[in-house]
Short mmCIF file of N, CA and C in Angstrom, two decimals:
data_model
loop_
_atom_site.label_atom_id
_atom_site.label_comp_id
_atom_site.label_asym_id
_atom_site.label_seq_id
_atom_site.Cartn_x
_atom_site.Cartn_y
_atom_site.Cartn_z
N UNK A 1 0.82 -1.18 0.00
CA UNK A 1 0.00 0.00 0.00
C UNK A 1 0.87 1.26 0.00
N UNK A 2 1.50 1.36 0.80
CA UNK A 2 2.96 2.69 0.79
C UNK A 2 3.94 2.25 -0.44
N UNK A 3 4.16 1.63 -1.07
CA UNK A 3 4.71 1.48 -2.17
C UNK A 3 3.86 2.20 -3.64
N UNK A 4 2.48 1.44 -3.69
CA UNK A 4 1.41 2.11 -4.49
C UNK A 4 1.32 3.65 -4.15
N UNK A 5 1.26 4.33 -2.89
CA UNK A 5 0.97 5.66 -2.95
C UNK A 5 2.57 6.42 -2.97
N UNK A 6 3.84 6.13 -2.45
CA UNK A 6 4.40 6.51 -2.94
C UNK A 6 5.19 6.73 -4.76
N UNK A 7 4.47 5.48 -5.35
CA UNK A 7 4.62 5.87 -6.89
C UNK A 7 3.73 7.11 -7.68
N UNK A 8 2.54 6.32 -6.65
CA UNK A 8 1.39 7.64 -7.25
C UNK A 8 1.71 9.16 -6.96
N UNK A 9 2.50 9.36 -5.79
CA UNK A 9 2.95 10.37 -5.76
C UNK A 9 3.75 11.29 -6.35
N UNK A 10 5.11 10.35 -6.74
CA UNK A 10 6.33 10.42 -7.43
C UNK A 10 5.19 10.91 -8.89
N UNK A 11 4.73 10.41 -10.07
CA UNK A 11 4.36 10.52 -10.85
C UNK A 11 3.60 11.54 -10.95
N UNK A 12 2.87 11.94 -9.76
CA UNK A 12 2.25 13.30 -9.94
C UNK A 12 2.90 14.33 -10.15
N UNK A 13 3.88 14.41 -8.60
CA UNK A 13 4.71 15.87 -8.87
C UNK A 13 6.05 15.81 -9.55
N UNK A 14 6.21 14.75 -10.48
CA UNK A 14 7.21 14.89 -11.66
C UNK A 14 6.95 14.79 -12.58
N UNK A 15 7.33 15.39 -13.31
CA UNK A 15 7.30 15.39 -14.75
C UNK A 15 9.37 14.43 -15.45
N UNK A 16 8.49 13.32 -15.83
CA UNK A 16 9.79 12.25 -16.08
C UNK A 16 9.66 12.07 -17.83
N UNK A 17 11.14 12.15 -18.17
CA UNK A 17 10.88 12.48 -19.56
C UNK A 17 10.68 10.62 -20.16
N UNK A 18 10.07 10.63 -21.38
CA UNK A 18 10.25 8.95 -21.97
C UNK A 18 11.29 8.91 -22.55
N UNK A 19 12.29 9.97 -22.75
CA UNK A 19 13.73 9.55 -23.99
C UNK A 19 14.49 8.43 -22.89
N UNK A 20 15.17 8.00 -23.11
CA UNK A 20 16.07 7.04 -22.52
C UNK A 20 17.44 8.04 -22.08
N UNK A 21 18.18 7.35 -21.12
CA UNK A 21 19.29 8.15 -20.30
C UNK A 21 20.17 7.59 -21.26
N UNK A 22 21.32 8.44 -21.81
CA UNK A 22 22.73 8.13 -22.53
C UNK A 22 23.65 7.49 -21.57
N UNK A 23 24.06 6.34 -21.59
CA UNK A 23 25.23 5.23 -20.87
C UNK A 23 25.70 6.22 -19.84
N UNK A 24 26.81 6.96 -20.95
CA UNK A 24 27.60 8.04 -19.75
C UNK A 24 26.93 9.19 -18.67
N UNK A 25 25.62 9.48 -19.10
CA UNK A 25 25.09 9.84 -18.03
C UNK A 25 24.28 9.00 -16.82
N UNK A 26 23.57 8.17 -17.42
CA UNK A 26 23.46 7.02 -16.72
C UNK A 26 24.62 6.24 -15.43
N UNK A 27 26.05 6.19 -16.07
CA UNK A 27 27.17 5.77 -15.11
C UNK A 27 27.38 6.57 -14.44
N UNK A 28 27.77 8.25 -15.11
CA UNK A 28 27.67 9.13 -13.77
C UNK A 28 26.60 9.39 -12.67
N UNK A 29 25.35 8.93 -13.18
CA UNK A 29 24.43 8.92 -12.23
C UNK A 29 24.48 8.13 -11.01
N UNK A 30 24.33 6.97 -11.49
CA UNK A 30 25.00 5.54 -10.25
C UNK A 30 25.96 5.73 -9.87
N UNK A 31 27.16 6.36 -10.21
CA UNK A 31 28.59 6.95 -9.10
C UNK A 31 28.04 8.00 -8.31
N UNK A 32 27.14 8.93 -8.57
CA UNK A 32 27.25 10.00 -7.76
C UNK A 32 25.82 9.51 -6.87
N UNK A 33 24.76 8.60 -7.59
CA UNK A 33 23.96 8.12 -6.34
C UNK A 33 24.42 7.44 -5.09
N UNK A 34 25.76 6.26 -5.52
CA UNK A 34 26.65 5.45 -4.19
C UNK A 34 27.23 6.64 -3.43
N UNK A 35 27.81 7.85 -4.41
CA UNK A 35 28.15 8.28 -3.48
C UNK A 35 27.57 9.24 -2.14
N UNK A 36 26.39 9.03 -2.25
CA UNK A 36 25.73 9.80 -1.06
C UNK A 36 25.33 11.18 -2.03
N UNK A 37 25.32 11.42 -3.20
CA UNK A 37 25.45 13.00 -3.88
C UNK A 37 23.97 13.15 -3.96
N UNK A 38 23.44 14.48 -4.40
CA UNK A 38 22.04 14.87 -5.04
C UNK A 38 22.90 14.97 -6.10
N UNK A 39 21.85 14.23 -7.12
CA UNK A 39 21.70 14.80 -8.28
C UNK A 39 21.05 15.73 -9.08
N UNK A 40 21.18 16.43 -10.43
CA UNK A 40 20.61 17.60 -10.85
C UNK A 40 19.42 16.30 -11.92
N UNK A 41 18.08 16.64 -11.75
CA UNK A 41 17.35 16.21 -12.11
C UNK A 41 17.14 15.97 -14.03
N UNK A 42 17.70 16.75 -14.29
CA UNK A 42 18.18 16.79 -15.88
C UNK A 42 19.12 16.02 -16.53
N UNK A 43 19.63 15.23 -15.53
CA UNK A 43 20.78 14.50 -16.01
C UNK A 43 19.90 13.06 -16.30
N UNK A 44 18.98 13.06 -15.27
CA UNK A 44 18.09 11.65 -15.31
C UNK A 44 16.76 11.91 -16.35
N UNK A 45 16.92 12.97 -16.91
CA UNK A 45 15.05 12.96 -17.40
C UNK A 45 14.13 13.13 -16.66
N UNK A 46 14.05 14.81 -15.58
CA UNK A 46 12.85 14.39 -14.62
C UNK A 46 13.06 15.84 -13.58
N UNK A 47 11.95 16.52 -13.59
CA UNK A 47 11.43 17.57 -13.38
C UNK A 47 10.66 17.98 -12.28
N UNK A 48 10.58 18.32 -10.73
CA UNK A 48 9.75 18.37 -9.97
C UNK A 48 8.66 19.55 -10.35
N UNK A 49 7.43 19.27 -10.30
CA UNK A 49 6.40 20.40 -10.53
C UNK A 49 6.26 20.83 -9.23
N UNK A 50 6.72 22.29 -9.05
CA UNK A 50 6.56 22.49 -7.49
C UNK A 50 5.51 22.98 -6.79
N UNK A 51 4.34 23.08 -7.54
CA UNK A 51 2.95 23.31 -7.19
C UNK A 51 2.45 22.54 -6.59
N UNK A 52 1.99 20.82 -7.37
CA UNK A 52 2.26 20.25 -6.97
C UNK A 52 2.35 19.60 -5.89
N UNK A 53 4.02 19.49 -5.84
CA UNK A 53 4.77 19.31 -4.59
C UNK A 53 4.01 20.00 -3.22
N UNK A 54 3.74 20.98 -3.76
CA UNK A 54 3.55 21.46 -2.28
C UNK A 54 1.78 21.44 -2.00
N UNK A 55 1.06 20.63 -3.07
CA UNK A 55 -0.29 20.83 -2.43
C UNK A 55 -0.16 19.07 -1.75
N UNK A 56 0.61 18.25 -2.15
CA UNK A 56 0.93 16.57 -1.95
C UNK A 56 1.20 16.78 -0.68
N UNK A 57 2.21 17.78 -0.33
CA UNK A 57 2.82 17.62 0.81
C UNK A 57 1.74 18.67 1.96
N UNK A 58 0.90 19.60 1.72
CA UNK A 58 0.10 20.23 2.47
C UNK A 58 -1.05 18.91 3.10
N UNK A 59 -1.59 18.31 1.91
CA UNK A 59 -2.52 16.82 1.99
C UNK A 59 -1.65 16.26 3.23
N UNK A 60 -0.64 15.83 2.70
CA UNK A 60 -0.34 14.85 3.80
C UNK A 60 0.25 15.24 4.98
N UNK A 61 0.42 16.29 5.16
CA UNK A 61 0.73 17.24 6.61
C UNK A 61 -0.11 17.37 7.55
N UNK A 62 -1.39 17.65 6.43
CA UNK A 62 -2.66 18.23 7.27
C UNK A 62 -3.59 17.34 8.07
N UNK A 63 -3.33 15.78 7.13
CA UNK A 63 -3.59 14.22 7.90
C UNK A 63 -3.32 14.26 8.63
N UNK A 64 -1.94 14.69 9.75
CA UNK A 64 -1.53 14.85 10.30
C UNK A 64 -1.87 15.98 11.66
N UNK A 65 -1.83 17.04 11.30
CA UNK A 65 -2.04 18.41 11.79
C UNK A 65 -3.29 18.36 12.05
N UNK A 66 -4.24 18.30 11.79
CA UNK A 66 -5.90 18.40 11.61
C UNK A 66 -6.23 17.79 13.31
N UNK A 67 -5.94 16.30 13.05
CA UNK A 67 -6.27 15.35 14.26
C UNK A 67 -5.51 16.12 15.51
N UNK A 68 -4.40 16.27 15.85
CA UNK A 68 -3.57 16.84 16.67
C UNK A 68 -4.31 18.34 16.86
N UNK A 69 -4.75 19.22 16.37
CA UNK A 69 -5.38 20.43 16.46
C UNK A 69 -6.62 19.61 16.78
N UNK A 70 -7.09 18.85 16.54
CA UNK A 70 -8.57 18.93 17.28
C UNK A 70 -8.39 18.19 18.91
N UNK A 71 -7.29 17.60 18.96
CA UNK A 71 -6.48 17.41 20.44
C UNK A 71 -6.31 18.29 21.20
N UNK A 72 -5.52 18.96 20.29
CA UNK A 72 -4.75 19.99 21.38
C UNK A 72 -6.02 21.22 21.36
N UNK A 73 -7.43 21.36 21.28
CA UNK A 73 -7.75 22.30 20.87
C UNK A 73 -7.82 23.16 22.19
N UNK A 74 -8.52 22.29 23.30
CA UNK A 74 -8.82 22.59 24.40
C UNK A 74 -7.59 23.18 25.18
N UNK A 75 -6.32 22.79 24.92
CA UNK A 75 -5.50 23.44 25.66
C UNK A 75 -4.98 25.13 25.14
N UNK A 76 -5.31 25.16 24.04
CA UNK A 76 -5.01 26.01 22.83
C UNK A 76 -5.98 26.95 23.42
N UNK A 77 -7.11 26.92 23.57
CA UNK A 77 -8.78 27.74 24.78
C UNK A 77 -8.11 28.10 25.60
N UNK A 78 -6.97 27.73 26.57
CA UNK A 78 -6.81 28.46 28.08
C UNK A 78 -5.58 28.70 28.04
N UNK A 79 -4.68 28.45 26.97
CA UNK A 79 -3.26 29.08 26.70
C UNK A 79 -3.59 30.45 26.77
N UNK A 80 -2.30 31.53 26.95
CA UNK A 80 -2.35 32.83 26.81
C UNK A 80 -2.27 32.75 25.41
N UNK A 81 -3.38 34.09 24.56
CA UNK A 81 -2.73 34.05 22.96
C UNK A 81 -1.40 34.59 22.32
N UNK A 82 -0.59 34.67 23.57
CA UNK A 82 1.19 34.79 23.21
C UNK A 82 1.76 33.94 22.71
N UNK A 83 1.38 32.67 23.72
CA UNK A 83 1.98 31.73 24.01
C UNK A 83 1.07 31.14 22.44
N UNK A 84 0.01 31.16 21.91
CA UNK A 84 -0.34 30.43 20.79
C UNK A 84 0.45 31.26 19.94
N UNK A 85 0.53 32.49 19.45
CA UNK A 85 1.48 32.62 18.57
C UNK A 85 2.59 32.26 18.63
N UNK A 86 3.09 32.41 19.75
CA UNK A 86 4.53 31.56 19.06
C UNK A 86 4.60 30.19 18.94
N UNK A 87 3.61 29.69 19.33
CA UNK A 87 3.46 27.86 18.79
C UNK A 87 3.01 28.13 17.62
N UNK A 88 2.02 28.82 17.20
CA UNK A 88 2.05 29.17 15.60
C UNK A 88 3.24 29.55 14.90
N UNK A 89 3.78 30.18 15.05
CA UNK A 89 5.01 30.30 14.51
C UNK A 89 5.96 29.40 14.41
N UNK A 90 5.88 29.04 15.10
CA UNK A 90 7.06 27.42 15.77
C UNK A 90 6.57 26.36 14.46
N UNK A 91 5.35 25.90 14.46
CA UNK A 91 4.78 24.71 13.87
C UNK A 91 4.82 25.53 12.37
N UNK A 92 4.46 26.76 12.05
CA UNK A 92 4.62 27.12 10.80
C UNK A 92 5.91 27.12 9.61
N UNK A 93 7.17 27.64 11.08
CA UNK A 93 8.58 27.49 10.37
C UNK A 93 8.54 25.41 10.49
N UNK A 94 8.28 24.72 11.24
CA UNK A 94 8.51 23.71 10.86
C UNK A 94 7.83 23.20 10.20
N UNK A 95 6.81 23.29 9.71
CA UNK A 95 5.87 22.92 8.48
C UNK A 95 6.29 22.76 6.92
N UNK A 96 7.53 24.17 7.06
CA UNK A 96 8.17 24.67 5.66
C UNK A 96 9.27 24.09 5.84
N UNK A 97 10.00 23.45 6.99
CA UNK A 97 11.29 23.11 7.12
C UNK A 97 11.03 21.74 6.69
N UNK A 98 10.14 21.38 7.04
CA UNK A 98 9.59 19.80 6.44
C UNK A 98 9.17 19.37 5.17
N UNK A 99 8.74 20.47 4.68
CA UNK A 99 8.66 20.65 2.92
C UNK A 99 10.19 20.18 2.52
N UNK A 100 11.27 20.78 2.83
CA UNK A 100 12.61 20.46 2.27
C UNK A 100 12.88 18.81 2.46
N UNK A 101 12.60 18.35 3.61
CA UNK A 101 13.21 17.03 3.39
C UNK A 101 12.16 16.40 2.23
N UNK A 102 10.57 17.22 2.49
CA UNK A 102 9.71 16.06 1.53
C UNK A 102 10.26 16.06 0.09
N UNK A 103 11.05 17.23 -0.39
CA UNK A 103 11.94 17.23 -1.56
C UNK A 103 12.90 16.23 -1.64
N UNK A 104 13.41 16.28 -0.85
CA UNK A 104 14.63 15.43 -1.21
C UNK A 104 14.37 14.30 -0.77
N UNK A 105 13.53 13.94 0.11
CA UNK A 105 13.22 12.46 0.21
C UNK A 105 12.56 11.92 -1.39
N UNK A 106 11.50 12.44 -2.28
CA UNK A 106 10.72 12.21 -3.44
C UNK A 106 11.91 12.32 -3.99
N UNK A 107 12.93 13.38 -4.13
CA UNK A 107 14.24 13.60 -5.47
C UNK A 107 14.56 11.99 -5.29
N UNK A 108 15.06 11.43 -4.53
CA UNK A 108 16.05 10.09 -4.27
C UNK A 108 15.15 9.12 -4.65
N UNK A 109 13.50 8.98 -4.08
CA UNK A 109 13.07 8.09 -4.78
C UNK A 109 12.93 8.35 -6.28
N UNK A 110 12.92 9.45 -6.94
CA UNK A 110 12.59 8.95 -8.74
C UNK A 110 13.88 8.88 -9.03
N UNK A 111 14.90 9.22 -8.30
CA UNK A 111 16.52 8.95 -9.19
C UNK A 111 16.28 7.73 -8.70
N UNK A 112 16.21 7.12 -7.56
CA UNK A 112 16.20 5.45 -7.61
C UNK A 112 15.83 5.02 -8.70
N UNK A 113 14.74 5.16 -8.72
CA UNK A 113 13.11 4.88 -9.42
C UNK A 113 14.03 4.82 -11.39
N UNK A 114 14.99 6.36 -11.38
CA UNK A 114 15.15 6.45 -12.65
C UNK A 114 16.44 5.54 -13.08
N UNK A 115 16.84 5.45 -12.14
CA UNK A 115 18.13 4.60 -12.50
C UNK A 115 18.25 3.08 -13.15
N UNK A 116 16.91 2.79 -12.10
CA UNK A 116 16.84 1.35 -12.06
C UNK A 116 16.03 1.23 -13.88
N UNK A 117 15.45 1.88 -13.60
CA UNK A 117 14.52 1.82 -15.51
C UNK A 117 15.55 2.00 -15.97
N UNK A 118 16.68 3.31 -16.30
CA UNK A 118 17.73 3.02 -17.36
C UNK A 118 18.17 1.85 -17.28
N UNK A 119 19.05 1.29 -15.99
CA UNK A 119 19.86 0.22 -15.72
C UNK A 119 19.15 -0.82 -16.76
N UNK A 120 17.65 -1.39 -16.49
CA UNK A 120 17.37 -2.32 -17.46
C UNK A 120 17.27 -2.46 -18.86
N UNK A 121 17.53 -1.41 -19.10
CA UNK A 121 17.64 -1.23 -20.86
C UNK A 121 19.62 -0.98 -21.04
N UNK A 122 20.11 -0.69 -20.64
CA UNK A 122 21.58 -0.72 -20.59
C UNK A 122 22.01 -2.06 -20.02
N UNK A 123 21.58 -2.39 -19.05
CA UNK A 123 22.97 -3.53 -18.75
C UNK A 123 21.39 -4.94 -18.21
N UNK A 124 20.64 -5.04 -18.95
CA UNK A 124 19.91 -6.37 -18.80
C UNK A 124 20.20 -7.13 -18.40
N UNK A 125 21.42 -8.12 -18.59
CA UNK A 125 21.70 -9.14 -18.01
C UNK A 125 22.27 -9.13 -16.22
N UNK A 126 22.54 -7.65 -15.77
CA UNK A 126 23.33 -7.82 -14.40
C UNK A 126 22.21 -6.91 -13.60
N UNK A 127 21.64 -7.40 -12.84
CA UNK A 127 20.15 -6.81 -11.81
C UNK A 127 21.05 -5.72 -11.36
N UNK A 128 20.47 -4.45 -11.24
CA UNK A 128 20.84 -3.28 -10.22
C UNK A 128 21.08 -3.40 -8.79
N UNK A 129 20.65 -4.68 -8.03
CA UNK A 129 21.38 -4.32 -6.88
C UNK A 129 22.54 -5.39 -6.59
N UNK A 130 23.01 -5.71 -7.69
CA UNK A 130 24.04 -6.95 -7.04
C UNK A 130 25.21 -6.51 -7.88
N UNK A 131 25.08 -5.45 -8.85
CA UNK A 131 26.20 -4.83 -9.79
C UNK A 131 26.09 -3.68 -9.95
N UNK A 132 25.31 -2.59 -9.79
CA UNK A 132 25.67 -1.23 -9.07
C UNK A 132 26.39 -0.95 -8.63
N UNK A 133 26.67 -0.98 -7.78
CA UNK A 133 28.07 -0.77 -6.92
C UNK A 133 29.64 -0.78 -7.39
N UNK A 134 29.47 -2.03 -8.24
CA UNK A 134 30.43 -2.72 -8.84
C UNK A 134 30.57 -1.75 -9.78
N UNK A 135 29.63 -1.67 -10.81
CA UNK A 135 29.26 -1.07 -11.99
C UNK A 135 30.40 0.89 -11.81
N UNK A 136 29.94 0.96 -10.67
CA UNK A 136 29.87 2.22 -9.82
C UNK A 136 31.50 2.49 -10.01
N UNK A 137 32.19 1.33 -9.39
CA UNK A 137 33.83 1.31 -9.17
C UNK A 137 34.21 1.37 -10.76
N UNK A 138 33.99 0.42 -11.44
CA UNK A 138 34.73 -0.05 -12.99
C UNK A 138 34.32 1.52 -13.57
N UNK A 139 33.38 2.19 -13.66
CA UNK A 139 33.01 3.24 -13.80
C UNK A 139 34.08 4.76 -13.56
N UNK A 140 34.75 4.68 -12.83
CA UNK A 140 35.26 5.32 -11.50
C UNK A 140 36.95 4.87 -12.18
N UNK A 141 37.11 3.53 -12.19
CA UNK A 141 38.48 3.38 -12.71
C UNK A 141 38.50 3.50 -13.87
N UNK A 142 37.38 3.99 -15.28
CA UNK A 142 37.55 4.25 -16.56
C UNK A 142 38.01 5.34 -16.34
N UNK A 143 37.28 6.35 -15.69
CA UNK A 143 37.57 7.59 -15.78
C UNK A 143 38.66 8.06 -15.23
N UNK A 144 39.67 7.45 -14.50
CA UNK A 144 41.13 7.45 -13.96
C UNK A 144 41.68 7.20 -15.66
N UNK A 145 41.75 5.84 -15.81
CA UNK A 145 42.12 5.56 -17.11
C UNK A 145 41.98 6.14 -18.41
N UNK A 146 41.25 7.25 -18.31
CA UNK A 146 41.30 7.82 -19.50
C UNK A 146 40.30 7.38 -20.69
N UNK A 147 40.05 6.11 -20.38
CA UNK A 147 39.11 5.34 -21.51
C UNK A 147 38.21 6.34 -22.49
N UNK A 148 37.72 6.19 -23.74
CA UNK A 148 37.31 7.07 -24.68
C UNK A 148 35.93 6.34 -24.36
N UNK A 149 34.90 7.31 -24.70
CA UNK A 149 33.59 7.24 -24.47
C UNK A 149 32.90 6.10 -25.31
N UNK A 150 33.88 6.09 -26.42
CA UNK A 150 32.93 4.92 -27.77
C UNK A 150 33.83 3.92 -27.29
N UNK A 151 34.17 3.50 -26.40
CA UNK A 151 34.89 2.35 -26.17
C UNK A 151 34.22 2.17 -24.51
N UNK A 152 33.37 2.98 -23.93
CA UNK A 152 33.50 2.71 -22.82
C UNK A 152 32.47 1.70 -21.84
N UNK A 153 31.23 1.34 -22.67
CA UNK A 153 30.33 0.28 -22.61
C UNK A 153 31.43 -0.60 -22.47
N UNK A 154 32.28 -1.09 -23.73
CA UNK A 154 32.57 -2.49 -24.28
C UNK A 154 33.68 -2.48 -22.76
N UNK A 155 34.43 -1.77 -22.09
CA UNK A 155 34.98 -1.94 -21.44
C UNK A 155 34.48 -2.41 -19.90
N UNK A 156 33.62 -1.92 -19.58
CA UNK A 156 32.58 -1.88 -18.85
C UNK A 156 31.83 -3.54 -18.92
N UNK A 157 31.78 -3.78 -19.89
CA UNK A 157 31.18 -5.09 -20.07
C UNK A 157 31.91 -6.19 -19.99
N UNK A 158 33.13 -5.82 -20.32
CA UNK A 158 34.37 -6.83 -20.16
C UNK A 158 35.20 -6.64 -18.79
N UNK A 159 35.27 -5.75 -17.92
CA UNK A 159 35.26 -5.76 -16.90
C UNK A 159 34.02 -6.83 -15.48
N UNK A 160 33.01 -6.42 -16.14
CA UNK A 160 31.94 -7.25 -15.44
C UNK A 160 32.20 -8.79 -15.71
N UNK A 161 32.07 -9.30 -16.68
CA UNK A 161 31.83 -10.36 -17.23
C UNK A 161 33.35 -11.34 -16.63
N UNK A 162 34.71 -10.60 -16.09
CA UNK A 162 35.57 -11.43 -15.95
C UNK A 162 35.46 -11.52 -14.75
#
């Protein structure tokens, strides 16, 4: 069920292109995903709509917020209204501070999400999570090596395969 609504989500507030990812951007993608990096969404085919974004993430805040305000309402009645503004304020800056991770938590799932779709049209025969990594290094030592770009699949492939 959280798998289904997190796709449904992902698909709403992105806009993901259908061209296919080019090898070499594709490899730099999987090096800089192992390495803990954000990526720039253009490199993968894929666009956050930030409208959107932020009515997905108001929805599912307010699931949240709604129930808890009808909790806390009664204490909220005999608070001083000082003391509610600055809990308004408080919950407001963290409301928006929480928007940022909901970014970058959704960015990581569609680069997952995008990687793994290139990966299967580029390297079919070796599953993404048991040669990623791998993929990631041989990747990493072309580009030490100098290797030329029209040579750099076949190297890549002959690296894996031994």
């Amino acid at each position: 069920m959280f798998e289904n609504l997190r796709l449904k989500i992902i698909t709403y507030i992105y806009k993901i292109s259908k061209q296919p990812v080019k090898l070499d951007k594709l490899l730099d993608a999987n090096m800089l995903f192992h390495e803990g990096m954000k990526l720039d969404g253009t490199k993968l085919g894929f666009r956050l709509k930030v409208g959107r974004a932020y009515v997905v993430f108001l929805l599912l805040s307010h699931m949240i917020i709604i129930p808890i305000a009808a909790i806390a309402h009664e204490l909220f009645k005999v608070l001083d209204c000082h003391a509610s503004i600055i809990l308004a304020i408080f919950f407001t800056a963290l409301l928006f501070g929480l928007f940022n991770f909901f970014k970058e938590w959704t960015r990581d799932c569609v680069t997952k999400q995008r990687i793994k779709q290139m990966w299967s049209l580029h390297f079919p025969h070796f599953p993404f999570d048991e040669f990623s990594q791998e993929v990631a290094n041989i990747y990493d030592q072309a580009l030490k090596e100098e290797v030329k770009h029209a040579d750099l699949e076949r190297y890549i492939l002959d690296k894996l395969s031994s």
